[in-house]
Amino acid sequence: MNLNTFFEHLDEVDELSLVLPNGTHVPPHFHLTEVALVTKKYVDCGGTQREEQVISFQLWSADDYDHRLAPCRAYGIVERAQEALGFGNLEVEVEYQSDTIGRYGLDFSQGRFLLTAKQTDCLAKDKCGIPGAEPAPIEVAQSTGSCCSLESGCC
């Protein structure tokens, strides 16, 4: 879900309800402790340099069981961060504590925000010998002086 869609859905609800992928609810007394612009620059296993940006909402639950974050308050927190950080209509992901910090996508259904599972993927399947993979659209520079070449199929 992108930021504009998040704002639209905030206008549709009277209270914030968030559901984890396993069907359990984030406790209603959660806090929105951080709104971040996250930039990730990396090189995939095929040697292609990539960059992606997302907006990250960090949720946290404390022992203040009477706390409730109203949709208008959440809107204000995110809007203030947007003004300060200058981000546009990027995709939103959510950080939430379970056994470790989990990263989730965000969706909306039946008046509830759904935290969706995120998956890893190989972005250079053609370089790793994955059957049916299409060739990479970008020319990849060859590595020298390494025991593992890009043609070796080892990701």
PDB file of C-alpha atoms in Angstrom, residues 55-124:
ATOM      1  CA  ILE A  55       8.196   4.609   4.278  1.00  0.00           C
ATOM      2  CA  SER A  56       8.504   2.603   7.478  1.00  0.00           C
ATOM      3  CA  PHE A  57       6.071   2.785  10.392  1.00  0.00           C
ATOM      4  CA  GLN A  58       7.422   1.323  13.623  1.00  0.00           C
ATOM      5  CA  LEU A  59       4.775   0.036  16.039  1.00  0.00           C
ATOM      6  CA  TRP A  60       5.385  -0.681  19.709  1.00  0.00           C
ATOM      7  CA  SER A  61       3.186  -1.890  22.544  1.00  0.00           C
ATOM      8  CA  ALA A  62       3.828  -0.827  26.126  1.00  0.00           C
ATOM      9  CA  ASP A  63       2.013  -1.452  29.406  1.00  0.00           C
ATOM     10  CA  ASP A  64      -0.208   1.619  29.046  1.00  0.00           C
ATOM     11  CA  TYR A  65      -3.289  -0.442  28.227  1.00  0.00           C
ATOM     12  CA  ASP A  66      -5.626   2.566  28.024  1.00  0.00           C
ATOM     13  CA  HIS A  67      -3.610   4.206  25.210  1.00  0.00           C
ATOM     14  CA  ARG A  68      -5.395   4.370  21.839  1.00  0.00           C
ATOM     15  CA  LEU A  69      -3.965   5.974  18.731  1.00  0.00           C
ATOM     16  CA  ALA A  70      -6.818   7.699  16.924  1.00  0.00           C
ATOM     17  CA  PRO A  71      -6.740   7.681  13.102  1.00  0.00           C
ATOM     18  CA  CYS A  72      -6.532  11.511  13.026  1.00  0.00           C
ATOM     19  CA  ARG A  73      -3.536  11.417  15.404  1.00  0.00           C
ATOM     20  CA  ALA A  74      -1.790   8.800  13.231  1.00  0.00           C
ATOM     21  CA  TYR A  75      -2.484  10.981  10.193  1.00  0.00           C
ATOM     22  CA  GLY A  76      -0.856  13.955  11.961  1.00  0.00           C
ATOM     23  CA  ILE A  77       2.240  11.968  12.978  1.00  0.00           C
ATOM     24  CA  VAL A  78       2.781  10.674   9.448  1.00  0.00           C
ATOM     25  CA  GLU A  79       2.055  14.052   7.855  1.00  0.00           C
ATOM     26  CA  ARG A  80       4.589  15.746  10.155  1.00  0.00           C
ATOM     27  CA  ALA A  81       7.220  13.154   9.196  1.00  0.00           C
ATOM     28  CA  GLN A  82       6.378  13.620   5.516  1.00  0.00           C
ATOM     29  CA  GLU A  83       6.968  17.363   5.791  1.00  0.00           C
ATOM     30  CA  ALA A  84      10.229  16.902   7.692  1.00  0.00           C
ATOM     31  CA  LEU A  85      11.660  14.104   5.533  1.00  0.00           C
ATOM     32  CA  GLY A  86      10.226  15.152   2.168  1.00  0.00           C
ATOM     33  CA  PHE A  87       8.952  11.766   1.050  1.00  0.00           C
ATOM     34  CA  GLY A  88       6.207  11.353  -1.507  1.00  0.00           C
ATOM     35  CA  ASN A  89       3.717   8.637  -2.261  1.00  0.00           C
ATOM     36  CA  LEU A  90       6.001   5.674  -1.538  1.00  0.00           C
ATOM     37  CA  GLU A  91       5.090   2.162  -0.442  1.00  0.00           C
ATOM     38  CA  VAL A  92       4.536   1.733   3.284  1.00  0.00           C
ATOM     39  CA  GLU A  93       5.982  -1.089   5.332  1.00  0.00           C
ATOM     40  CA  VAL A  94       5.485  -1.746   9.026  1.00  0.00           C
ATOM     41  CA  GLU A  95       7.998  -2.828  11.671  1.00  0.00           C
ATOM     42  CA  TYR A  96       6.531  -4.692  14.614  1.00  0.00           C
ATOM     43  CA  GLN A  97       8.146  -6.628  17.450  1.00  0.00           C
ATOM     44  CA  SER A  98       7.522 -10.361  17.658  1.00  0.00           C
ATOM     45  CA  ASP A  99      10.376 -12.792  18.344  1.00  0.00           C
ATOM     46  CA  THR A 100      12.505 -10.259  16.493  1.00  0.00           C
ATOM     47  CA  ILE A 101      11.639  -7.081  14.611  1.00  0.00           C
ATOM     48  CA  GLY A 102       9.379  -8.163  11.774  1.00  0.00           C
ATOM     49  CA  ARG A 103       8.921  -6.227   8.544  1.00  0.00           C
ATOM     50  CA  TYR A 104       5.500  -6.367   6.946  1.00  0.00           C
ATOM     51  CA  GLY A 105       3.691  -4.971   3.960  1.00  0.00           C
ATOM     52  CA  LEU A 106       0.393  -3.174   4.533  1.00  0.00           C
ATOM     53  CA  ASP A 107      -3.054  -3.855   3.116  1.00  0.00           C
ATOM     54  CA  PHE A 108      -6.630  -2.932   4.086  1.00  0.00           C
ATOM     55  CA  SER A 109      -9.797  -4.998   4.221  1.00  0.00           C
ATOM     56  CA  GLN A 110     -13.134  -4.704   6.016  1.00  0.00           C
ATOM     57  CA  GLY A 111     -12.100  -1.688   8.073  1.00  0.00           C
ATOM     58  CA  ARG A 112      -8.837  -3.219   9.299  1.00  0.00           C
ATOM     59  CA  PHE A 113      -5.214  -2.700   8.325  1.00  0.00           C
ATOM     60  CA  LEU A 114      -3.550  -6.006   7.507  1.00  0.00           C
ATOM     61  CA  LEU A 115       0.149  -6.551   8.056  1.00  0.00           C
ATOM     62  CA  THR A 116       1.185  -8.781   5.161  1.00  0.00           C
ATOM     63  CA  ALA A 117       4.098 -11.195   4.977  1.00  0.00           C
ATOM     64  CA  LYS A 118       7.102 -10.076   2.945  1.00  0.00           C
ATOM     65  CA  GLN A 119       9.247 -12.596   1.086  1.00  0.00           C
ATOM     66  CA  THR A 120      12.828 -12.609  -0.114  1.00  0.00           C
ATOM     67  CA  ASP A 121      13.584 -13.263  -3.768  1.00  0.00           C
ATOM     68  CA  CYS A 122      16.567 -13.580  -6.052  1.00  0.00           C
ATOM     69  CA  LEU A 123      16.659 -10.563  -8.366  1.00  0.00           C
ATOM     70  CA  ALA A 124      19.185 -12.131 -10.741  1.00  0.00           C
TER      71      ALA A 124
END
